[in-house]
């Protein structure tokens, strides 16, 4: 059976992204292997240190920059992270200066909010509601 091991988010600056994703969002650095001018730089959730890794991938290819910009212009999140209590996480992140482009919205089975990751992406946080 296949499983997701690594997924990525394109970032404008790996050092800045690492600070944001660890110091603000609370992820932990998993790997940092120099590869030319960049690194194979991943973070993981402290709740699942052996779980899916998020690669903070440089926006090196010209198509990646165009893709990111188009998503932001259309207000589409690049990816989504799960949270247990969306309202509490929204307030925590706002208190740390995170800028939200969408405040919490209740869609019935899920509550979502969207923020700017300071690295060229919109990121959604989502809380599934119990039935």
Coordinates of C-alpha atoms in Angstrom, one line a residue:
X1 CA 0.0 0.0 0.0
X2 CA 1.3 3.5 -0.9
X3 CA 1.6 6.1 1.8
X4 CA 2.6 9.8 1.7
X5 CA 6.1 10.2 2.9
X6 CA 7.1 13.8 1.8
X7 CA 5.0 16.6 0.4
X8 CA 6.3 20.0 -0.4
X9 CA 5.5 23.7 -0.4
X10 CA 7.5 26.1 -2.5
X11 CA 9.2 28.9 -0.5
X12 CA 11.0 32.0 -1.6
X13 CA 13.6 31.8 1.1
X14 CA 14.4 28.5 3.0
X15 CA 15.9 30.2 6.1
X16 CA 12.9 32.5 6.4
X17 CA 10.5 29.6 5.8
X18 CA 12.2 27.4 8.4
X19 CA 11.9 30.2 11.0
X20 CA 8.2 30.7 10.2
X21 CA 7.3 27.0 10.0
X22 CA 9.1 26.2 13.3
X23 CA 9.0 29.3 15.4
X24 CA 5.5 30.4 14.5
X25 CA 3.6 27.3 13.3
X26 CA 5.3 24.9 15.7
X27 CA 6.7 22.3 13.3
X28 CA 10.1 20.7 14.0
X29 CA 13.1 20.5 11.6
X30 CA 13.6 16.9 10.5
X31 CA 16.2 17.1 7.8
X32 CA 18.6 19.7 6.5
X33 CA 20.9 18.3 3.8
X34 CA 22.8 20.8 1.6
X35 CA 22.1 20.3 -2.1
X36 CA 23.9 22.9 -4.2
X37 CA 22.7 26.4 -3.4
X38 CA 19.7 25.0 -1.4
X39 CA 18.9 22.2 1.1
X40 CA 16.7 19.2 1.3
X41 CA 14.9 20.9 4.2
X42 CA 12.0 19.2 5.9
X43 CA 9.8 19.8 8.9
X44 CA 7.4 17.6 10.7
X45 CA 4.6 17.9 13.3
X46 CA 5.9 17.4 16.8
X47 CA 2.8 15.2 17.3
X48 CA 4.1 12.9 14.5
X49 CA 7.9 13.2 14.3
X50 CA 8.1 10.1 12.1
X51 CA 5.1 11.1 10.0
X52 CA 4.7 13.0 6.8
X53 CA 7.5 15.4 6.1
X54 CA 6.9 18.9 4.6
X55 CA 9.7 19.8 2.2
X56 CA 10.4 23.6 2.2
X57 CA 11.3 23.6 -1.4
X58 CA 12.9 26.6 -3.1
X59 CA 10.9 28.3 -5.8
X60 CA 13.7 27.7 -8.3
X61 CA 11.9 26.7 -11.4
X62 CA 10.2 29.6 -13.3
X63 CA 6.9 27.7 -13.5
X64 CA 6.8 27.3 -9.7
X65 CA 6.8 31.1 -9.2
X66 CA 4.0 31.6 -11.8
X67 CA 2.0 28.8 -10.2
X68 CA 2.4 30.2 -6.7
X69 CA 1.5 33.7 -7.8
X70 CA -1.6 32.5 -9.6
X71 CA -2.8 30.6 -6.6
X72 CA -2.4 33.7 -4.3
X73 CA -4.1 36.0 -6.8
X74 CA -7.1 33.6 -6.9
X75 CA -7.1 33.2 -3.1
X76 CA -6.4 29.5 -3.3
X77 CA -4.4 27.8 -0.5
X78 CA -1.3 25.8 -1.6
X79 CA -1.9 23.2 1.1
X80 CA -4.0 22.5 4.2
X81 CA -3.0 21.6 7.7
X82 CA -5.3 19.9 10.2
X83 CA -5.9 21.4 13.7
X84 CA -7.9 20.2 16.7
X85 CA -9.3 23.5 17.7
X86 CA -9.4 26.0 14.8
X87 CA -10.6 29.0 16.8
X88 CA -7.8 28.5 19.4
X89 CA -5.1 28.1 16.7
X90 CA -6.5 31.1 14.8
X91 CA -6.2 33.3 17.9
X92 CA -2.7 31.9 18.7
X93 CA -1.4 32.6 15.2
X94 CA -3.0 36.0 15.1
X95 CA -1.3 36.8 18.4
X96 CA 2.0 35.9 16.7
X97 CA 1.4 38.4 13.9
X98 CA 0.2 35.9 11.3
X99 CA -1.9 37.6 8.6
X100 CA -5.1 35.8 7.7
X101 CA -6.7 36.2 4.3
X102 CA -9.8 34.3 5.4
X103 CA -11.1 34.3 9.0
X104 CA -12.7 31.1 10.3
X105 CA -15.6 29.9 8.2
X106 CA -17.9 27.1 9.3
X107 CA -18.9 24.9 6.3
X108 CA -21.0 22.5 8.3
X109 CA -18.6 19.5 8.5
X110 CA -15.4 21.5 8.6
X111 CA -14.2 24.9 9.8
X112 CA -11.4 26.6 7.8
X113 CA -9.2 29.7 7.8
X114 CA -6.5 30.8 5.5
X115 CA -3.2 32.6 6.2
X116 CA -0.2 34.0 4.4
X117 CA 3.0 32.0 5.2
X118 CA 5.3 35.0 4.5
X119 CA 7.0 32.8 1.9
X120 CA 4.7 33.3 -1.1
X121 CA 1.9 30.9 -0.2
X122 CA -1.6 30.9 1.3
X123 CA -2.1 28.0 3.7
X124 CA -5.4 26.7 5.0
X125 CA -6.0 25.3 8.4
X126 CA -9.0 23.0 8.9
X127 CA -10.8 21.4 11.7
X128 CA -13.2 18.5 11.0
X129 CA -16.3 18.7 13.0
X130 CA -17.7 15.5 14.7
X131 CA -21.0 14.3 13.5

